[in-house]
Coordinates of C-alpha atoms and ligand atoms in Angstrom, one line a residue:
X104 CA 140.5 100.0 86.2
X105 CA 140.2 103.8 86.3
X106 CA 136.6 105.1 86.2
X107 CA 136.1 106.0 82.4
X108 CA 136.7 102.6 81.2
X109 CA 134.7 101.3 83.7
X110 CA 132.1 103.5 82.6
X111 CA 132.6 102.4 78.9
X112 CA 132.8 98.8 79.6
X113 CA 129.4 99.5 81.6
X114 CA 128.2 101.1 78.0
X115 CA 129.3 98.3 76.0
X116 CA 127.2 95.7 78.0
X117 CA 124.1 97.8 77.6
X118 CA 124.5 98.0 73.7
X119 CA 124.6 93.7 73.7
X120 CA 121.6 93.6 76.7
X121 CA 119.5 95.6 74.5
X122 CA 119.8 94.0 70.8
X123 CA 118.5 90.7 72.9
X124 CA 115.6 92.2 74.7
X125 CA 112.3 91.1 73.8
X126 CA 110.1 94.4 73.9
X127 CA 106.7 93.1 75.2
X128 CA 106.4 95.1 78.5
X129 CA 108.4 97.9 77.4
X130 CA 106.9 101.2 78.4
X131 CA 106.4 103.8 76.5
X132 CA 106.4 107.0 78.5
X133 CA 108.1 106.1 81.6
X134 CA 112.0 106.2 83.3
X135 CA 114.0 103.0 82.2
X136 CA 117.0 101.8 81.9
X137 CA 118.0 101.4 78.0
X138 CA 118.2 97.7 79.3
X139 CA 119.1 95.4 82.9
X140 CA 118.5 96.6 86.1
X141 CA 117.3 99.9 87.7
X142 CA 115.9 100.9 91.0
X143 CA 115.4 104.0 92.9
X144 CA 115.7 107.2 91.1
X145 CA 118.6 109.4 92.3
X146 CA 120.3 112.8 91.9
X147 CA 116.3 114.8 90.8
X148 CA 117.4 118.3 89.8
X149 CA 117.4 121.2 87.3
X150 CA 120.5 122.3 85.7
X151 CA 121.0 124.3 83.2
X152 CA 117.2 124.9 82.1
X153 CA 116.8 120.6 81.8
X154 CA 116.0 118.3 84.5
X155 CA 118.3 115.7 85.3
X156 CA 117.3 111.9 86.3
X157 CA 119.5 109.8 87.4
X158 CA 118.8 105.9 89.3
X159 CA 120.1 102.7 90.9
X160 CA 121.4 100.7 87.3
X161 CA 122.8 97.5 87.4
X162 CA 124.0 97.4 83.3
X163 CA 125.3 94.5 83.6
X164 CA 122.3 92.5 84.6
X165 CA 118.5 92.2 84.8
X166 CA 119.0 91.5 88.8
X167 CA 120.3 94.1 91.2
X168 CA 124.2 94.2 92.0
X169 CA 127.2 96.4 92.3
X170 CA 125.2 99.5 91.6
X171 CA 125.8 102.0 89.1
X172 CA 124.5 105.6 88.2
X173 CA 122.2 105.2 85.0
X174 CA 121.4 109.1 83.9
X175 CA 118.8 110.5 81.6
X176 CA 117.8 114.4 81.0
X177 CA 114.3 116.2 79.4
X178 CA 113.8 119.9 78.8
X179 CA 110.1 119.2 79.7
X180 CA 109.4 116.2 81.9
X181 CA 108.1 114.2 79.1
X182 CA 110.8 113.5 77.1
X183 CA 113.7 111.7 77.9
X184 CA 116.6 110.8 76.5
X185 CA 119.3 108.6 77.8
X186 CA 122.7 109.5 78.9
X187 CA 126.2 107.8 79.2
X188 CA 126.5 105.6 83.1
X189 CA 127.2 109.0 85.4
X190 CA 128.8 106.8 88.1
X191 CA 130.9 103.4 87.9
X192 CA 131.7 101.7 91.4
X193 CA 135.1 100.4 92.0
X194 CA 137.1 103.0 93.5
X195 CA 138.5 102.6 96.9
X196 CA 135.2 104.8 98.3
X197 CA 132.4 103.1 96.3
X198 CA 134.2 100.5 96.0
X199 CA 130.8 97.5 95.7
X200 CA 128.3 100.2 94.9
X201 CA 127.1 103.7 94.4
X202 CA 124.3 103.8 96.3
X203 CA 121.3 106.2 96.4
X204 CA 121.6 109.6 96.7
X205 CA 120.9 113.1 95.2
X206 CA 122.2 116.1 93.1
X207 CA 122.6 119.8 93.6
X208 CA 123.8 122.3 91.3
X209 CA 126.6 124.6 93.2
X210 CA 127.0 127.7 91.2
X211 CA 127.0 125.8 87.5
X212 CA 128.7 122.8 89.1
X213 CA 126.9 120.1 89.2
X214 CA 127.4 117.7 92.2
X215 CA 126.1 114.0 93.3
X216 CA 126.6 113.1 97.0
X217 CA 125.6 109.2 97.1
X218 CA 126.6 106.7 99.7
X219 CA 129.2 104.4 99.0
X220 CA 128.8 100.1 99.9
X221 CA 131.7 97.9 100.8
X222 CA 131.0 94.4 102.2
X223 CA 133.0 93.4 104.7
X224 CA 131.2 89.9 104.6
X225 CA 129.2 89.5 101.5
X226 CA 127.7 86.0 101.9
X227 CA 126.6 87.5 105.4
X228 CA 125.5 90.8 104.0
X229 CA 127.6 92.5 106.2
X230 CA 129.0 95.5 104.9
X231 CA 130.2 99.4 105.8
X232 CA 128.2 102.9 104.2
X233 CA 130.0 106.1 103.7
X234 CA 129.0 109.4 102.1
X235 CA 130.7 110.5 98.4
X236 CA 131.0 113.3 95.8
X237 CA 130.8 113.7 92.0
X238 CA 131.2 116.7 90.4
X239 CA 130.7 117.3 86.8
X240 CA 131.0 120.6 84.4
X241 CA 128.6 119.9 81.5
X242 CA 126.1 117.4 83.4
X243 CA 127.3 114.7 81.3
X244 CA 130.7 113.2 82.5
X245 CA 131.4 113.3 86.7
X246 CA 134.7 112.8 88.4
X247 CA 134.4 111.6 91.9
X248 CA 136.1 113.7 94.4
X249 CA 139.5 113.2 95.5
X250 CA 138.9 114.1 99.1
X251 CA 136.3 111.5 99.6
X252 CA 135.1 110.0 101.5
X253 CA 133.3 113.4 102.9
X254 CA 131.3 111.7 105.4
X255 CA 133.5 108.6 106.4
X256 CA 131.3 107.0 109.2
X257 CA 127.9 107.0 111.1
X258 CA 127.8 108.5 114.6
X259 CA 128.6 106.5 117.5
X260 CA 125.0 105.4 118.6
X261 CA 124.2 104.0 114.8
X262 CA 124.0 100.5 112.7
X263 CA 125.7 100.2 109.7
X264 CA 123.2 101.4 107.6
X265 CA 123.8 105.1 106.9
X266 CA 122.6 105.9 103.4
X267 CA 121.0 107.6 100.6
X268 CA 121.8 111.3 101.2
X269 CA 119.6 113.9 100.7
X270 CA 121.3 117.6 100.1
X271 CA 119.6 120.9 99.7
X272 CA 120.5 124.5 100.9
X273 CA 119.1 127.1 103.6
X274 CA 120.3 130.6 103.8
X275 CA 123.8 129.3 102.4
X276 CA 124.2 126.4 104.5
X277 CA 124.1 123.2 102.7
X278 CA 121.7 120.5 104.9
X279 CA 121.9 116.7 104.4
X280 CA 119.7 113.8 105.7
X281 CA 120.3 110.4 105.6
X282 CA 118.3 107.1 106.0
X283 CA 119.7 105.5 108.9
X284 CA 119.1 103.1 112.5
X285 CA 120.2 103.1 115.7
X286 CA 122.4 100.6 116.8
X287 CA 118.7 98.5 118.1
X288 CA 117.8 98.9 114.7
X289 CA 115.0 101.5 114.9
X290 CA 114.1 103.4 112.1
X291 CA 115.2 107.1 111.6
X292 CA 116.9 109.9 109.9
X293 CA 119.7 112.0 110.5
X294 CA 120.9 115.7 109.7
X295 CA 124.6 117.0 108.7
X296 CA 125.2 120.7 107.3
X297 CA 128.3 122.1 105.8
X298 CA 129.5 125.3 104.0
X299 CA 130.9 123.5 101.2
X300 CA 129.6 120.5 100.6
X301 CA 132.7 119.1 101.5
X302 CA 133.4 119.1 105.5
X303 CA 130.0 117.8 107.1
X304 CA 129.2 118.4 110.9
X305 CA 126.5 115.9 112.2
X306 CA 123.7 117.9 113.9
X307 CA 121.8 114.9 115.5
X308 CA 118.4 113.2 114.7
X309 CA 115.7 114.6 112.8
X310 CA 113.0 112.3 113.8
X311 CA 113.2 109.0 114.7
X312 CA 110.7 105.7 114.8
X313 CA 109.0 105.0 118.5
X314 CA 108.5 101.4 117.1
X315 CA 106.4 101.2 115.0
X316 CA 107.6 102.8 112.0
X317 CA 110.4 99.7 111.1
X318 CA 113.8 99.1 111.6
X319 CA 115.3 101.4 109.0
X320 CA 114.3 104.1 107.3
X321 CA 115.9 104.4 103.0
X322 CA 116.0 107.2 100.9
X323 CA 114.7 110.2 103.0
X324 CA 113.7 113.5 101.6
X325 CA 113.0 116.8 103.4
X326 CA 111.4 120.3 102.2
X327 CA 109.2 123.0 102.7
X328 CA 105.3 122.8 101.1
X329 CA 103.2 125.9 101.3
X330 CA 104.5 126.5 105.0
X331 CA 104.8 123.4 106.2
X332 CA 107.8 120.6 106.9
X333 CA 107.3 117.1 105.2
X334 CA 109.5 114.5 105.8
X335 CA 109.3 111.7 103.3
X336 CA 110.8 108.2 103.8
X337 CA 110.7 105.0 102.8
X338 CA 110.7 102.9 106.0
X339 CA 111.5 99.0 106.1
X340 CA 110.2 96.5 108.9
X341 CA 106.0 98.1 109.2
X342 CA 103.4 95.8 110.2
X343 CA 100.3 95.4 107.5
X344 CA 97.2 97.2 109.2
X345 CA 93.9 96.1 107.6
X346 CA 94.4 97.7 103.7
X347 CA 97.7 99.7 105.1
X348 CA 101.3 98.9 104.3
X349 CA 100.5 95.6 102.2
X350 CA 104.0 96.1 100.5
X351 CA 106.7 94.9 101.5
X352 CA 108.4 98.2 102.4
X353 CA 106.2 101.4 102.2
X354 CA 107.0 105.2 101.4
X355 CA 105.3 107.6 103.3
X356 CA 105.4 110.9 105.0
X357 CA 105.4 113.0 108.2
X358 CA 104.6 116.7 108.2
X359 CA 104.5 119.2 110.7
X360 CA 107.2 122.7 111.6
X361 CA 110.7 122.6 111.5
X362 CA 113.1 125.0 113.8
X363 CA 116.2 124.9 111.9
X364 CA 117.8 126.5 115.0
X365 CA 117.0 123.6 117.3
X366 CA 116.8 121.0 114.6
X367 CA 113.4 120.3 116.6
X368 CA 110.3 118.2 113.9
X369 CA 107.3 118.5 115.3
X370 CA 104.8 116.2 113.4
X371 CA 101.5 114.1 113.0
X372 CA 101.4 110.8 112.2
X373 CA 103.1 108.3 109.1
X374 CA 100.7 108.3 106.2
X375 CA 101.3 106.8 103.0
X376 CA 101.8 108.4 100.0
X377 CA 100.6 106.0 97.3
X378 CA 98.5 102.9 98.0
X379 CA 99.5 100.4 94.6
X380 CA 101.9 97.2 94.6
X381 CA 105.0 99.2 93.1
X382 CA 105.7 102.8 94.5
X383 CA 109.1 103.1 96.3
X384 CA 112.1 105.2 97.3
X385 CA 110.4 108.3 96.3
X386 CA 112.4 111.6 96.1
X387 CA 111.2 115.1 95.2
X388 CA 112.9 118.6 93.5
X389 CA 111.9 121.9 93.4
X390 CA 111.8 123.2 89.8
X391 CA 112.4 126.6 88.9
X392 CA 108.2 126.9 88.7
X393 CA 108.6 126.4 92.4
X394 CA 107.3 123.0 92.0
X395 CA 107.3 120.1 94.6
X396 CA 108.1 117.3 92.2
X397 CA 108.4 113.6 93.0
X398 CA 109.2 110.8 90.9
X399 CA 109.9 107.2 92.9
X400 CA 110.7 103.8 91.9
X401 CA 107.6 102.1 90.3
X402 CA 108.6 98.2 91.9
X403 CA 108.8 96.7 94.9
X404 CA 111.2 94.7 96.5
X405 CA 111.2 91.2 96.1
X406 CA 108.2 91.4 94.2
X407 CA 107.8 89.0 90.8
X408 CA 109.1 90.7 88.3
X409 CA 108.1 89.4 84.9
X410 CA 110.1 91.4 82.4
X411 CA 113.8 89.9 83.8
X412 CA 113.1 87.2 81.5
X413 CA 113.2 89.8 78.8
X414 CA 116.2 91.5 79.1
X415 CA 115.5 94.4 81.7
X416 CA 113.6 95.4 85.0
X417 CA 112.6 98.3 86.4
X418 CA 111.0 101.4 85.8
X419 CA 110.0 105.1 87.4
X420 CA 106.4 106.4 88.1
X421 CA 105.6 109.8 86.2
X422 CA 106.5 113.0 87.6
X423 CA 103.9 114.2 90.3
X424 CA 103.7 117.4 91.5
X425 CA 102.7 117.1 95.4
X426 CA 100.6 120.0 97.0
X427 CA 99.5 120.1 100.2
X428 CA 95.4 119.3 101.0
X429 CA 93.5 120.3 103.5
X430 CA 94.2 118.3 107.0
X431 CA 98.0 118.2 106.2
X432 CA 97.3 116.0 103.3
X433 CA 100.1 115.6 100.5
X434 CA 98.1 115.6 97.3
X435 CA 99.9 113.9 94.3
X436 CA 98.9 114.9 90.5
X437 CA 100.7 114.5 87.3
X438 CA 102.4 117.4 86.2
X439 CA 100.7 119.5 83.9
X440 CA 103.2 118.7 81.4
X441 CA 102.0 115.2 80.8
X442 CA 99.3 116.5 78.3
X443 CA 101.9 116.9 75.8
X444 CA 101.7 113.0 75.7
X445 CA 98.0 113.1 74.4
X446 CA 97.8 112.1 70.5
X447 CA 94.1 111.9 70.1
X448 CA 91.1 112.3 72.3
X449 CA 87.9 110.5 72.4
X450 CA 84.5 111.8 74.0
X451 CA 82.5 109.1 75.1
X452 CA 79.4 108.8 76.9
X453 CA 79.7 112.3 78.4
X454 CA 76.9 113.1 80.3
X455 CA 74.8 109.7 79.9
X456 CA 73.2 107.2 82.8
X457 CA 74.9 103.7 82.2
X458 CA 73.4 100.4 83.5
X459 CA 76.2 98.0 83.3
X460 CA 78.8 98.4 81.1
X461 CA 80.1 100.4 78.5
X462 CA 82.6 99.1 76.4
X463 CA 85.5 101.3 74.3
X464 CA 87.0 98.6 71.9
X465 CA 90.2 100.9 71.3
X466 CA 93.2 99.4 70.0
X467 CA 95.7 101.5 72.2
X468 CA 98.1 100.3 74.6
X469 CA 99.3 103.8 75.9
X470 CA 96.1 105.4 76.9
X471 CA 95.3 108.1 79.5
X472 CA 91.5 107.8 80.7
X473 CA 89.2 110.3 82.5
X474 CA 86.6 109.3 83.8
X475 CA 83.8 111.2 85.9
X476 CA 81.0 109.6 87.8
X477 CA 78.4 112.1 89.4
X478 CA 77.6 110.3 92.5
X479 CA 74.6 111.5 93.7
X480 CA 72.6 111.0 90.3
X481 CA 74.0 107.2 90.6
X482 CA 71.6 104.1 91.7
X483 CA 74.9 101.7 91.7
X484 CA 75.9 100.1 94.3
X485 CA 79.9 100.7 93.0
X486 CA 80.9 101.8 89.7
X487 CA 84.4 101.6 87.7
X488 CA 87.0 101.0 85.0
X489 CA 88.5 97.7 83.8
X490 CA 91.1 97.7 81.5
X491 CA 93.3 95.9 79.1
X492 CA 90.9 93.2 79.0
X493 CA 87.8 90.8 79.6
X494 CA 86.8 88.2 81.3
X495 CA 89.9 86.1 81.5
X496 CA 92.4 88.9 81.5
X497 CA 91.6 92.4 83.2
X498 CA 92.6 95.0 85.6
X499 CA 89.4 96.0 87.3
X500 CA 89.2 99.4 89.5
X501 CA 86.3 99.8 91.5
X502 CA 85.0 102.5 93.7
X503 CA 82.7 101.4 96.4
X504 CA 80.0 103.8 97.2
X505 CA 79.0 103.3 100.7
X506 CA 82.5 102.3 102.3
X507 CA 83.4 104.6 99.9
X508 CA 86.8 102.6 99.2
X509 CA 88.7 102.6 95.6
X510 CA 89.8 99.2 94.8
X511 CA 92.7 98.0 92.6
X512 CA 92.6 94.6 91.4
X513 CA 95.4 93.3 89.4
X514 CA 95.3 89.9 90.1
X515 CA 94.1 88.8 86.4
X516 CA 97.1 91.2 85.3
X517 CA 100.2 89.6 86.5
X518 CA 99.7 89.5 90.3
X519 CA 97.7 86.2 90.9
X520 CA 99.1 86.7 94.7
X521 CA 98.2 89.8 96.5
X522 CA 96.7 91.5 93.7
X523 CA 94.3 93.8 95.3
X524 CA 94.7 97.2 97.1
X525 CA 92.3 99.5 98.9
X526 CA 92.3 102.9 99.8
X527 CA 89.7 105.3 101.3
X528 CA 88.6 108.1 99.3
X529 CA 85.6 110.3 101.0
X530 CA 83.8 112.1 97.9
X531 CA 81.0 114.5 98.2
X532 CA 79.0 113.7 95.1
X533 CA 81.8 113.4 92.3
X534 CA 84.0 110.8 91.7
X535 CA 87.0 111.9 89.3
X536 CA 89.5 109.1 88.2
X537 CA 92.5 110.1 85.7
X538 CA 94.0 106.9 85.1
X539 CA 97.3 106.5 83.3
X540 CA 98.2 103.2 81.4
X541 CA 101.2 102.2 80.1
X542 CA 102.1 98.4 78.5
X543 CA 103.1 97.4 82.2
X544 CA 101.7 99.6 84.0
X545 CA 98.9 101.7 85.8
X546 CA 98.6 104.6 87.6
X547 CA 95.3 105.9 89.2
X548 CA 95.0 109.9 90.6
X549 CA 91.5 110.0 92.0
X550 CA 90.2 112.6 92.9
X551 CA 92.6 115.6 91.7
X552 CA 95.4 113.6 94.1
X553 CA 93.3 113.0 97.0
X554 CA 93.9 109.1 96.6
X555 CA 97.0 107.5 94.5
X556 CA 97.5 103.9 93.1
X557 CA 100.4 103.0 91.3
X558 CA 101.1 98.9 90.3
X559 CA 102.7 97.2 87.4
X560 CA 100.5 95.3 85.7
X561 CA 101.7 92.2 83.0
X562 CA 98.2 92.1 80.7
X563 CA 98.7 90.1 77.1
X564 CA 100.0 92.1 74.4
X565 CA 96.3 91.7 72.8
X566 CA 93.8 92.2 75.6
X567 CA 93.3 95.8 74.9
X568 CA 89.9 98.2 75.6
X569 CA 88.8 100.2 78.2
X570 CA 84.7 99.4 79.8
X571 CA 83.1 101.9 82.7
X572 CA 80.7 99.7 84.9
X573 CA 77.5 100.3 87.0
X574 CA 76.6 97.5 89.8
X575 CA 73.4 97.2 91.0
X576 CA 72.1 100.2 89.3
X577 CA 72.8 103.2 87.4
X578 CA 76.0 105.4 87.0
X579 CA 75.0 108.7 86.0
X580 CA 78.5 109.5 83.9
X581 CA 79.6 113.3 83.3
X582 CA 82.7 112.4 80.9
X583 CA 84.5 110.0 80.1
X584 CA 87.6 111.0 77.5
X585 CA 90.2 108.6 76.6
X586 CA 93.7 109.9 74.9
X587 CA 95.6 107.9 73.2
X588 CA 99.4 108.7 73.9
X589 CA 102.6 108.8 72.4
X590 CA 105.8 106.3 72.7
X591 CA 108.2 108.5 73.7
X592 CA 111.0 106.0 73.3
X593 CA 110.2 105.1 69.7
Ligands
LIG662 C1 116.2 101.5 98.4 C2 117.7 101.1 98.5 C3 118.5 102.2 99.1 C4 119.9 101.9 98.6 C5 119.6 101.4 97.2 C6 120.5 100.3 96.7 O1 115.5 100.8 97.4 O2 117.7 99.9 99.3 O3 118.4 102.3 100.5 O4 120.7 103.0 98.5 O5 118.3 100.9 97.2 O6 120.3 100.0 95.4

């Protein structure tokens, strides 16, 4: 079947998924599919003055399979609108999936490279990865290449898995990374360059696991931040340390100086970039604001997934712009366009001492809360936010003072098993949390980005209200504003 009517046979099956879909968990500003399947988010760029998402979309099914190209575009990073399937697989180079990968715009053309799956074995899950091309003249429509494959096979000293390409340009030479293991199965990424996007040369390793980073390393991303290298990655096969990597694959980063002479990465050690249930696969653009930007997957891996019994599953985090912190930290905030989301605000409490609880009974289910707790005018033992809520039903975020630890607990929201999550956070005085919730979903920046938590949450569609809490004491609160935002898919 040639790729347009595979495309538009794709399109059909969405139109019949979605007139079945039962809307309950639907978000309401976030990346989805317009129904079935998505994954990772692919193909981040800015063409033509709008960015461009595109992600892992299986249209013909709430479960993953042969993997498609879902697409959507936004002039402002807030709202989107969906776009026909940019990729189909089936042809004799993608021919049981078009895998993850990313987009670049060469000189008004735009252009996907994305890894193409064949199974040699499926029921054994054995299978081959090679490196493709889509090109496309308005953004909308792409035709794959004819010359492709452009990267046929891994190097000589690799396993079989050689995926999700990366591709940006230095000084006219286009760069590509790709998750990948060695034939021992140890984690680590690799670098090609080219002149035209077309013939590759491989260049060697760009760093590689010593162990204890997993057996294979997905979706890799690499790019200069104010100076420095960072290497993103989401690595498969880590051992849960205490409250680190409790998923079961993580996404994380390395950051240090980068000869692109030498191809020599000189870096400090794996730290996480998001400590929540459901934050994978992550990839990043620069905008034309010179903007680090990253947007990942907002799921996990065999994780439950509660909304394939309505119809679709899946979603993307909001767009974060990452900055770099002191101690080679990567920050994470929302970008500043998000405000546009804010319908109406509501002061609460600001600058009050609470003893317990203070409840908001607010009938919103899209909210944005900030909340600020001035720590050294605070008795309490640990103060925080539940939400969507009480009693029965809640999802309860808690900072402990002394350990000074910011807790997530969703496990009265959906995730019964393994519902909490921890992360340090050191404050000096002020505690800052701008929480994001969505109908399945919540997504804590503490701190201006110091500390991230992103997890889906499955709260009935009637527990609604926000409360702050005090333990053992007094919280000494500076402001507390709520917002309630806007459906942008309505
Ligand atoms: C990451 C990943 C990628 C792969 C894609 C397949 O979540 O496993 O490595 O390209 O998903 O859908």
């Amino acid at each position: 079947m040639l790729t347009t009517s595979r495309v538009q046979q794709a399109e059909e099956a969405l139109k019949h998924a979605k007139e079945t879909m039962n809307e309950r968990y639907r978000l309401g500003y976030h990346i989805m599919a317009s129904a079935n399947w998505i994954n990772d988010p692919n193909g981040l760029v800015q063409y033509k003055g709008e960015y461009h998402v595109f992600f892992q979309h299986h249209p013909y099914d709430e479960n993953w399979g042969p993997m498609h190209w879902g697409h959507v575009k936004s002039k402002d990073l807030v709202h989107w609108g969906h776009l026909p399937i940019a990729l189909a697989p089936g042809d004799d180079c993608d021919k049981d999936g078009c895998f993850s990968g990313s987009a670049v715009d060469n000189n008004g053309e735009l252009t996907l490279i994305y890894t193409g799956h064949h199974y040699t074995d499926k029921e054994k899950n054995l299978f081959t990865q090679n490196q493709n091309i889509a090109v496309s003249q308005d953004g909308i429509t792409f035709e794959k290449i004819e010359a492709n494959p452009v990267i046929a096979e891994p190097p000589a000293d690799s396993s079989h898995h050689f995926r999700d390409p990366k591709v940006w340009k230095h000084n006219d030479t286009w760069y590509m990374i790709l998750g990948n293991a060695t034939e021992d199965e140890v984690g680590r990424v690799i670098l090609y360059r080219s002149p035209d996007l077309r013939g590759w040369e491989y260049i060697g390793v760009l760093a590689q696991s010593e162990g204890e980073l997993g057996f294979m390393w997905e979706c890799p991303d690499f790019f200069e931040l104010d100076g420095k290298y960072v290497l993103m990655f989401s690595p498969q096969g880590m051992a849960t340390q205490g409250d680190l990597y409790k998923n079961l694959f993580q996404t994380g980063y390395l950051i240090g100086d980068y000869d692109y002479e030498t191809n020599k990465f000189v870096h400090g050690s794996f730290t996480e970039l998001d400590y929540g249930h459901d934050f994978y696969a992550v990839q990043t653009l620069l905008d034309d604001k010179n903007r680090r930007i990253a947007i990942g997957w907002m799921d996990m891996w065999e994780s439950n997934m509660p909304t394939k019994i309505d119809g679709w599953c899946g979603a993307l985090t909001l767009p974060r712009e990452l900055t770099l912190g002191d101690h080679n930290k990567l920050l994470m905030n929302p970008v500043e366009e998000l405000t546009l989301l804010r319908e109406s605000e509501h002061n609460k409490c600001t600058n009050q001492s609470i003893s317990e609880r203070y409840l908001v009974e607010t009938k919103d289910d899209l909210v944005e809360v900030k909340a600020v707790f001035d720590l050294t005018n605070t008795s309490a033992k640990s103060v925080g936010l539940k939400i969507r809520g009480m009693n029965q039903e809640e999802t309860v975020l808690t900072y402990q003072i002394e350990d000074q630890k910011l807790t997530l607990d969703c496990s009265k929201s959906g995730k019964e098993k393994d519902g909490v999550r921890n992360v340090m956070l050191e404050t000096s005085g002020i505690l800052s949390l701008r929480v994001f919730i969505d109908r399945s979903s919540i997504e804590v920046f503490a701190n201006d980005g110091q500390a991230t938590i992103t997890s889906r949450i499955y709260p009935k569609e009637a527990r609604l209200g926000i409360e702050l809490f005090a333990e053992n004491g007094d919280a000494k609160i500076n402001q507390f504003t709520y917002w309630n935002l806007k459906d942008i898919w309505k």
